[in-house]
CSV table of C-alpha atoms in Angstrom, one decimal:
chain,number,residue,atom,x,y,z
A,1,UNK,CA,14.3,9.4,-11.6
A,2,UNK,CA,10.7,9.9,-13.5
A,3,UNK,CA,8.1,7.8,-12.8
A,4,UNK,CA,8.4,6.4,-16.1
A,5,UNK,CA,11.8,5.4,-15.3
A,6,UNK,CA,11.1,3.9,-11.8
A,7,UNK,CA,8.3,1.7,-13.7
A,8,UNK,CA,10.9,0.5,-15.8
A,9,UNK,CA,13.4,-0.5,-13.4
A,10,UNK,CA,11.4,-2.1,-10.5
A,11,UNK,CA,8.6,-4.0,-12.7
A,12,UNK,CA,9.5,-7.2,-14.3
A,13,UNK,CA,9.6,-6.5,-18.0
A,14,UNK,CA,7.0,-7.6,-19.9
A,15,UNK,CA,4.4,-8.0,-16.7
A,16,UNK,CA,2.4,-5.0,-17.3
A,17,UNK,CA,-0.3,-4.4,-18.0
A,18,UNK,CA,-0.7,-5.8,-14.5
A,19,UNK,CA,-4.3,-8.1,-13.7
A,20,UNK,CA,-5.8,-5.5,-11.2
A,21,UNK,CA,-9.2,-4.1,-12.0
A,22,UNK,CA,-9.8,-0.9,-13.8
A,23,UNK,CA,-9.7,2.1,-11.0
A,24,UNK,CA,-7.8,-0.8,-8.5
A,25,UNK,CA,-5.7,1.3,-6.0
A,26,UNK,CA,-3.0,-1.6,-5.7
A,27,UNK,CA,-1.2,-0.3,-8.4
A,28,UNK,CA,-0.5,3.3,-7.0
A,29,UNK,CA,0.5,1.5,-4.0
A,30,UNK,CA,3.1,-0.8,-5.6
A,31,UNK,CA,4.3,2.7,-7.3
A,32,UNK,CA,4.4,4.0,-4.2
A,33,UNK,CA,7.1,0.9,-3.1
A,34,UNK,CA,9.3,1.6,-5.6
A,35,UNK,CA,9.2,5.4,-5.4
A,36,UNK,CA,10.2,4.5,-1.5
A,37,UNK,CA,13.7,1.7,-2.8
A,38,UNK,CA,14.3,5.1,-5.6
A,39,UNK,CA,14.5,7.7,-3.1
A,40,UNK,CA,16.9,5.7,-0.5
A,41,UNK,CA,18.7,4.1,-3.7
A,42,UNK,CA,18.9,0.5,-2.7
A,43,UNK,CA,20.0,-2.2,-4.1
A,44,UNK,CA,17.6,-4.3,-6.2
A,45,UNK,CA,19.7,-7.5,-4.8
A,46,UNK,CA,19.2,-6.8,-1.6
A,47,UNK,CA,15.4,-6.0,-1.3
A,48,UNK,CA,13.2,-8.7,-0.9
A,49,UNK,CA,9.6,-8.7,-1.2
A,50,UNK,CA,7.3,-11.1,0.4
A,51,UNK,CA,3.3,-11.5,-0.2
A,52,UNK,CA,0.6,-13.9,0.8
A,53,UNK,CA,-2.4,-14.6,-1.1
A,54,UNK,CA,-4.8,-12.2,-2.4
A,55,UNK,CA,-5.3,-9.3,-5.1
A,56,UNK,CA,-2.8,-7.1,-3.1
A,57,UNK,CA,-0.1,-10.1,-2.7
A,58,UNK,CA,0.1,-10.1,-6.6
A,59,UNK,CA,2.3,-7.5,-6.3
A,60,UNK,CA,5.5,-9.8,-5.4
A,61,UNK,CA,4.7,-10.9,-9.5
A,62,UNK,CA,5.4,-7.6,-10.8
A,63,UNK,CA,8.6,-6.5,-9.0
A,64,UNK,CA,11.9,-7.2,-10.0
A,65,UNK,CA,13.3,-7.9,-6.4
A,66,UNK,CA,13.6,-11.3,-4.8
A,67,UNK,CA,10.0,-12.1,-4.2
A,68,UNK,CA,8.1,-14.9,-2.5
A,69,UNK,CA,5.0,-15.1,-3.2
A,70,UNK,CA,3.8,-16.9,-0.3
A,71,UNK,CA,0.6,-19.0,1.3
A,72,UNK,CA,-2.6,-17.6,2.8
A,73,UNK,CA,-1.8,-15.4,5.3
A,74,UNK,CA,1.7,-16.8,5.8
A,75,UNK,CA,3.9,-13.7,4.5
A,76,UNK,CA,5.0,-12.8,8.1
A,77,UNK,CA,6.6,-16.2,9.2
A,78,UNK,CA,8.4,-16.4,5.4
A,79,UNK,CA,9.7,-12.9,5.8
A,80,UNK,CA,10.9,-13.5,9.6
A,81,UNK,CA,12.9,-16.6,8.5
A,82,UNK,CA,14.4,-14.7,5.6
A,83,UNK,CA,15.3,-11.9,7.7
A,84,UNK,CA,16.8,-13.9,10.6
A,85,UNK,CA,18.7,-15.7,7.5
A,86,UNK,CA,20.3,-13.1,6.3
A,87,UNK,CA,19.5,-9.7,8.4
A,88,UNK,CA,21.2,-7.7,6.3
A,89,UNK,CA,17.7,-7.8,3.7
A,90,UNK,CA,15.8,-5.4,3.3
A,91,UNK,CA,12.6,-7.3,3.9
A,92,UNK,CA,9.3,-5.6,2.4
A,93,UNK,CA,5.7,-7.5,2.7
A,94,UNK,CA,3.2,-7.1,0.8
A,95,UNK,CA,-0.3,-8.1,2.0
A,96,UNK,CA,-4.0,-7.6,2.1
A,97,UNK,CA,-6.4,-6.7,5.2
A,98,UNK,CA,-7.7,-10.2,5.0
A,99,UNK,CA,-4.4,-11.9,4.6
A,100,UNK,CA,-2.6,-10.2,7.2
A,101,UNK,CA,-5.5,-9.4,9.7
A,102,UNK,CA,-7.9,-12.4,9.1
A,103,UNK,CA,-6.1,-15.8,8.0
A,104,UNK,CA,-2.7,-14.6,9.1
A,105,UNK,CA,-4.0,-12.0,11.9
A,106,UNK,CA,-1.8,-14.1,14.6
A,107,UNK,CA,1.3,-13.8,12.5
A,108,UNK,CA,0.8,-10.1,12.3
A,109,UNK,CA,0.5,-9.5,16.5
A,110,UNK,CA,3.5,-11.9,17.2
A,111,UNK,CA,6.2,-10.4,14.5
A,112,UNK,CA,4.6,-7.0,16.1
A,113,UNK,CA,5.6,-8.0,19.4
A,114,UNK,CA,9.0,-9.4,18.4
A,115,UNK,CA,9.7,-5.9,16.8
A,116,UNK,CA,11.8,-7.8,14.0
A,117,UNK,CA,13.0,-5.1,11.0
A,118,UNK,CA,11.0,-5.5,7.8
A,119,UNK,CA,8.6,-3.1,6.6
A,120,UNK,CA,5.0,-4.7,6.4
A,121,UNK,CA,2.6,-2.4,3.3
A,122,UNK,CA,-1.1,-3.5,3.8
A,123,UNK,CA,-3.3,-3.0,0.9
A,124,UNK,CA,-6.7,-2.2,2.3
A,125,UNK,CA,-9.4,-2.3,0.5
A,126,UNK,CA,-11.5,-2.9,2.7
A,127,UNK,CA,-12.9,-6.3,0.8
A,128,UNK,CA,-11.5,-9.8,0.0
A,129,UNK,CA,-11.8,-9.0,-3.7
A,130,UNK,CA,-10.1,-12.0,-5.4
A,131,UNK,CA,-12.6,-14.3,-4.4
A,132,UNK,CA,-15.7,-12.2,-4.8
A,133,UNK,CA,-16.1,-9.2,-2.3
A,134,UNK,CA,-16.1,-11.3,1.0
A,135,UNK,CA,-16.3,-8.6,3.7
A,136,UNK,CA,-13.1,-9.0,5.8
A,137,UNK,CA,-12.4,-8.0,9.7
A,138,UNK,CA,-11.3,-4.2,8.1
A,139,UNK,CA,-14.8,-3.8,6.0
A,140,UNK,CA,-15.9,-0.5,7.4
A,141,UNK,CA,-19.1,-1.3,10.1
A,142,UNK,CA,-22.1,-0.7,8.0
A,143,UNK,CA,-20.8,-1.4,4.6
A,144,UNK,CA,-22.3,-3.7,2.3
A,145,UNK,CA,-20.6,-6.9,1.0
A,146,UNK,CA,-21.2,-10.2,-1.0
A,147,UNK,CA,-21.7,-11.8,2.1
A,148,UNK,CA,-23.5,-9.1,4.3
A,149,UNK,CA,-26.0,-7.9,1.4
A,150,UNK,CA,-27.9,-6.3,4.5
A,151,UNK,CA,-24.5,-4.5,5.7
A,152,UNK,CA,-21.8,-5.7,8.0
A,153,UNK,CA,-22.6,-5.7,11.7
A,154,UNK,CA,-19.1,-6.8,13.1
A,155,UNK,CA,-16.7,-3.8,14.5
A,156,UNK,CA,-13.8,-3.5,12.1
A,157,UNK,CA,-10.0,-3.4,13.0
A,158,UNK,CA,-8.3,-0.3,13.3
A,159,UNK,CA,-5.0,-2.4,12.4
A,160,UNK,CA,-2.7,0.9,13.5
A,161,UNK,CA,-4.1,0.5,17.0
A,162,UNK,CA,-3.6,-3.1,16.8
A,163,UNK,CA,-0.3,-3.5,16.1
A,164,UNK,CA,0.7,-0.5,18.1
A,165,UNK,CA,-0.7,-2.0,21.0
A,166,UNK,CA,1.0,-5.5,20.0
A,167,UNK,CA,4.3,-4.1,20.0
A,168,UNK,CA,5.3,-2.3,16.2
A,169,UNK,CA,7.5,0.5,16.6
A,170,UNK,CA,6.4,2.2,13.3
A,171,UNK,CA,3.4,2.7,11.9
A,172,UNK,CA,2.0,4.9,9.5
A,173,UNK,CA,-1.1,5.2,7.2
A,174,UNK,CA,-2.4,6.7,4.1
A,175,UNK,CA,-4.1,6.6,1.3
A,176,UNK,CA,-3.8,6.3,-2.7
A,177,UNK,CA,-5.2,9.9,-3.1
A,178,UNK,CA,-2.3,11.0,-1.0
A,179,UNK,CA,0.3,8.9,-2.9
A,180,UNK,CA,2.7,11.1,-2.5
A,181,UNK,CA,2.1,10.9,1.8
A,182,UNK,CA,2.1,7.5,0.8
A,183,UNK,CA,5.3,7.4,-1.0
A,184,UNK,CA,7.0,9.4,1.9
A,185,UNK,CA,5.6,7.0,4.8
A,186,UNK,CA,7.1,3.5,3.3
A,187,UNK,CA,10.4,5.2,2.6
A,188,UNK,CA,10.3,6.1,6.6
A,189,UNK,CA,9.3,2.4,7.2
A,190,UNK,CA,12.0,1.3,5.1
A,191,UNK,CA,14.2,3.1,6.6
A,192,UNK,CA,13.3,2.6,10.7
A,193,UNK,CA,15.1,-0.5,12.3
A,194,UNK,CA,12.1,-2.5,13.9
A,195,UNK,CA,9.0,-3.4,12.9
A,196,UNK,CA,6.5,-1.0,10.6
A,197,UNK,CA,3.3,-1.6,9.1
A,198,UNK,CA,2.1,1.1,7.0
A,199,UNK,CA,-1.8,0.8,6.7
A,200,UNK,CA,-2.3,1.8,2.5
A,201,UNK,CA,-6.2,2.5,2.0
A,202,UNK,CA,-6.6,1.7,-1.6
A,203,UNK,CA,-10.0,1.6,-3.8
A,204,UNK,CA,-11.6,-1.3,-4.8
A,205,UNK,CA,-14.0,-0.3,-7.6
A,206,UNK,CA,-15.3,-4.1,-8.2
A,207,UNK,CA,-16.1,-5.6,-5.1
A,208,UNK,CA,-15.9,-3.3,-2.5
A,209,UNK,CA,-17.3,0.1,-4.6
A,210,UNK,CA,-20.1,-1.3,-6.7
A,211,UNK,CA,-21.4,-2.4,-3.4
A,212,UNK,CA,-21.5,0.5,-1.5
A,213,UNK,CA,-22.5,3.1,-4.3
A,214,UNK,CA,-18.9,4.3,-5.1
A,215,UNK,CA,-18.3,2.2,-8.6
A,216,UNK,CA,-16.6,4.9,-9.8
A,217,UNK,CA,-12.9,4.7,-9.0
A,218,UNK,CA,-12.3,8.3,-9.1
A,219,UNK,CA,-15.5,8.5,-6.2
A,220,UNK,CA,-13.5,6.0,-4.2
A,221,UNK,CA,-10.3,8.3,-4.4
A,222,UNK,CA,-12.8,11.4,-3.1
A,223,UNK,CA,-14.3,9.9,-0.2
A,224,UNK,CA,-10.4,9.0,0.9
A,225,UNK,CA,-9.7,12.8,0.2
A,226,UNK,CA,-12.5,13.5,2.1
A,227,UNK,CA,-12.0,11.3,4.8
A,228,UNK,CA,-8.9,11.1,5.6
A,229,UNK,CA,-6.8,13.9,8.1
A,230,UNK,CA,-3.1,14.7,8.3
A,231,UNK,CA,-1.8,13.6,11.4
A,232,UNK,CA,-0.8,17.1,13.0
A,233,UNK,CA,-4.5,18.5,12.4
A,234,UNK,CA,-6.3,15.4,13.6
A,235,UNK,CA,-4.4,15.9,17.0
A,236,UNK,CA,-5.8,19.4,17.0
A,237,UNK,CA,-9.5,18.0,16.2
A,238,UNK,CA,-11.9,17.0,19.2
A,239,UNK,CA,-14.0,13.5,19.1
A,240,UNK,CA,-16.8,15.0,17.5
A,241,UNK,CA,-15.5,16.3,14.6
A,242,UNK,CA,-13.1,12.9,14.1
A,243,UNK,CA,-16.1,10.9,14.0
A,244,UNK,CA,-16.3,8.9,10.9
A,245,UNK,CA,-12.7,10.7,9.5
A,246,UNK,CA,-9.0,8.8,9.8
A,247,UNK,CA,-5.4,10.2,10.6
A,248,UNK,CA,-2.9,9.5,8.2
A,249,UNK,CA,0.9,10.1,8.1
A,250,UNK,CA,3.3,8.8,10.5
A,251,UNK,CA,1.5,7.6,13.5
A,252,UNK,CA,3.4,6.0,16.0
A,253,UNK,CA,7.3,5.5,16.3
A,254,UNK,CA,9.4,4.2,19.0
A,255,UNK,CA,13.1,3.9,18.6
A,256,UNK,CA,13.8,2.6,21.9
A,257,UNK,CA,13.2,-0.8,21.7
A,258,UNK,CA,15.7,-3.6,20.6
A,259,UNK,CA,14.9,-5.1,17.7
A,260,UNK,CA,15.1,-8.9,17.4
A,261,UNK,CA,17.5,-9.8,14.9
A,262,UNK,CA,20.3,-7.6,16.7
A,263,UNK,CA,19.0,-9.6,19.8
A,264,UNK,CA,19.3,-12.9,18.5
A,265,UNK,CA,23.0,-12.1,17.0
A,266,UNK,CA,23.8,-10.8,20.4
A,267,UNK,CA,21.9,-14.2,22.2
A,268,UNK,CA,24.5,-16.7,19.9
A,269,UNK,CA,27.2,-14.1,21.2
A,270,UNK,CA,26.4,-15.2,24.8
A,271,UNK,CA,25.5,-19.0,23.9
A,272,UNK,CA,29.0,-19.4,22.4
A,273,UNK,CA,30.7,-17.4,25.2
A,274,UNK,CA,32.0,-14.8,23.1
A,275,UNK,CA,33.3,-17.7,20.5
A,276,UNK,CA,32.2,-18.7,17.1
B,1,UNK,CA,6.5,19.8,-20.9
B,2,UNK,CA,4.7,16.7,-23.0
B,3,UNK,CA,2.0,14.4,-22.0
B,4,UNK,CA,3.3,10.6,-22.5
B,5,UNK,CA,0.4,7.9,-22.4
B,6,UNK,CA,0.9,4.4,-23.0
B,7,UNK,CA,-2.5,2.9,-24.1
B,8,UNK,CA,-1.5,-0.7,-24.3
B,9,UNK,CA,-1.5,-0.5,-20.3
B,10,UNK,CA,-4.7,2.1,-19.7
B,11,UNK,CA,-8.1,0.3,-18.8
B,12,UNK,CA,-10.3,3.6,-18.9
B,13,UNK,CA,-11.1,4.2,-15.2
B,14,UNK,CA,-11.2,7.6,-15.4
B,15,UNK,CA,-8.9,8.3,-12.4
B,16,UNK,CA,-6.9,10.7,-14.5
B,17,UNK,CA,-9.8,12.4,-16.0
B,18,UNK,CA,-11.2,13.0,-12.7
B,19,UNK,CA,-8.4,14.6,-11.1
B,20,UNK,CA,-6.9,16.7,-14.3
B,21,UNK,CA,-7.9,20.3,-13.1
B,22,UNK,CA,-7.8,21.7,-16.6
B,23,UNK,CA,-9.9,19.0,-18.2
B,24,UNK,CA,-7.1,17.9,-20.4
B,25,UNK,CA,-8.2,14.4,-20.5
B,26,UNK,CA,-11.1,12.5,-21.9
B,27,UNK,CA,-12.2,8.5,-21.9
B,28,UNK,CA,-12.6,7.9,-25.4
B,29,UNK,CA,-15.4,5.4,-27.1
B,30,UNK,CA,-12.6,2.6,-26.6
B,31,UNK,CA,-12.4,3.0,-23.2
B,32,UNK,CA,-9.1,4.6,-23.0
B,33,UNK,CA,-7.7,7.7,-21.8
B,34,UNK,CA,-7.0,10.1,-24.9
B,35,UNK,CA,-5.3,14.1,-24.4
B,36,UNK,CA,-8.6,16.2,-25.5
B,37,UNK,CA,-6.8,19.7,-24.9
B,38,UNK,CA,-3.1,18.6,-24.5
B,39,UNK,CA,-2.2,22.6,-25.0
B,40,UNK,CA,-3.7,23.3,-21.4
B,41,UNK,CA,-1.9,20.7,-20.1
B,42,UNK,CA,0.2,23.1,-16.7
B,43,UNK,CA,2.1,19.5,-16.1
B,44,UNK,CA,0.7,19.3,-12.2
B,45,UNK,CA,1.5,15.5,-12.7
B,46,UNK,CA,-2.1,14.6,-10.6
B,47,UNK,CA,-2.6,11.7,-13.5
B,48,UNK,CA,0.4,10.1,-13.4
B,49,UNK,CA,0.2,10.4,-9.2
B,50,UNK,CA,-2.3,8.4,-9.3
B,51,UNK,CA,-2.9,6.5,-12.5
B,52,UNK,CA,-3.0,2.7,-11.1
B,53,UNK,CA,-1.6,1.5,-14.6
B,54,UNK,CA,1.3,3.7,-14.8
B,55,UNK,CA,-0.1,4.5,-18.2
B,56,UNK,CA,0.3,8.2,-18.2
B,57,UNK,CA,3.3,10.3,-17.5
B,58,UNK,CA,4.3,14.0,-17.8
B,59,UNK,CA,7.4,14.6,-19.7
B,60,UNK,CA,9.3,17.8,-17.9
């Protein structure tokens, strides 16, 4: 299917054009979603979307799934009750890097370490930009915000590491230059049983960009081209040409842990001793 | 091969400009995104990759 054709089906018609800024990555990365349902043909009935609050978490709007279009930070506990409802969902959120690392950052670690099977896309753009370019825990360290007009001090999150370490089984990153990486890495999360977060590093031209000396949306994009490293040449590289640069691709993936709605199914088994 | 852009949905960010590598495209004075040289046009598909409006497509 074109492009064209994939915009048509997936978006709710009449939505567009959407309310993201001129240059906003958040649109190549909802592309990039329904690029990923195209390619492994799924049904439109049985995909749901769930988002929080922010510019990214608009998304849910758009798409002509089920959606819920959840509260601040909250997208994780809605998508693990309709998951363990009905496992047979496809379950796909849609958050920010401050709803989903900030406000709902607890959520995030403990759906990790339950490795339950949805398919979490974080839109980072590196900025709360809904409310006014608040600089969130994944503002780069030294970058310039609203509220840090003399440039963040505070380490930022490298979420891959984080929910690696909490317990994900996928996860993946890339960014809106390298849509089509993009594309390919959310169809792999879609299609892995557990849980995967794909890290998407999107522009913000408006609150994050005008900032930091990158207004232009196309200069966004070329410092993500410039920044950012496949995964098999990035193992190759040694710390001091890494510094400052960012793997993308498929990071991490373990398919050897049980994933928790199989091991709840199989925990009513046992409670009802083999009878429902 | 044929250019398709849908200017009720452009905002003029230039992505598509930028990344055209036979300077097909131009922002014109109403801040949209206009086919300058649509006869160079090799149909690489970089704008519609990553147009964030899904306002330009390439027509194989």
């Amino acid at each position: 299917m074109s492009m064209e054709q994939i915009v048509d089906k997936y978006f709710r018609p009449g939505r567009l054009p959407h309310i993201w800024c001129p240059g906003c990555g958040n649109g190549v990365v909802t592309g990039c979603i329904c690029k990923a349902v195209d390619k492994l043909g799924l049904d439109q009935n049985e995909v749901v979307v769930v988002s929080g609050i922010g510019c990214s978490s608009r998304a849910s709007g758009y798409l002509d799934f089920n959606t819920v279009h959840s509260a601040h930070g909250r997208a994780l506990p809605v998508a693990t009750g309709v998951k363990l409802a009905e496992p047979r969902l496809k379950v796909i959120v849609v958050t920010g890097d401050g709803d989903c690392t900030a406000i709902g950052g607890n959520h995030l670690i403990h759906a990790a370490r339950r490795n339950i099977d949805m398919t979490v896309v974080l839109y980072n753009n590196s900025i709360y930009g809904m409310t006014g370019g608040q600089y969130s825990p994944m503002t780069p360290l030294g970058s310039k915000a609203t509220t840090a007009p003399y440039a963040t001090i505070e380490q930022d999150f490298d979420v891959t590491e984080l929910v690696k370490a909490a317990g994900a089984t996928f996860v993946a990153r890339a960014t809106t230059f390298h849509a089509q990486v993009l594309a390919d890495v959310i169809t792999k999360g879609i299609q892995h049983k557990g849980f995967a977060l794909i890290e998407a590093v999107a522009a913000c031209p408006t609150s994050f960009g005008r900032h930091n000396k990158m207004p232009n949306p196309a200069t966004l994009m070329e410092w993500q081209r410039d920044h950012a490293v496949m995964k098999a040449a990035w193992d190759k590289m040694d710390a001091a040409k890494r510094e400052g640069k960012f793997p993308i691709g498929v990071l991490y993936e373990d398919t050897s842990r049980k994933e928790y709605t199989g091991a709840y199914e199989e925990l009513i088994a046992r409670a009802q001793g083999g009878k429902k | 091969m044929k250019l398709k852009l849908i200017t009720a949905r452009c905002k003029g960010c230039g992505v598509c400009v930028n990344f055209c590598p036979k300077k097909v495209l131009a922002i014109s004075e109403v801040e949209k995104c206009e086919a300058v040289h649509p006869e160079l046009c090799i149909g690489c598909g970089q704008c519609e990759l990553r147009c964030p409006d899904y306002a330009i497509f390439v027509e194989k």
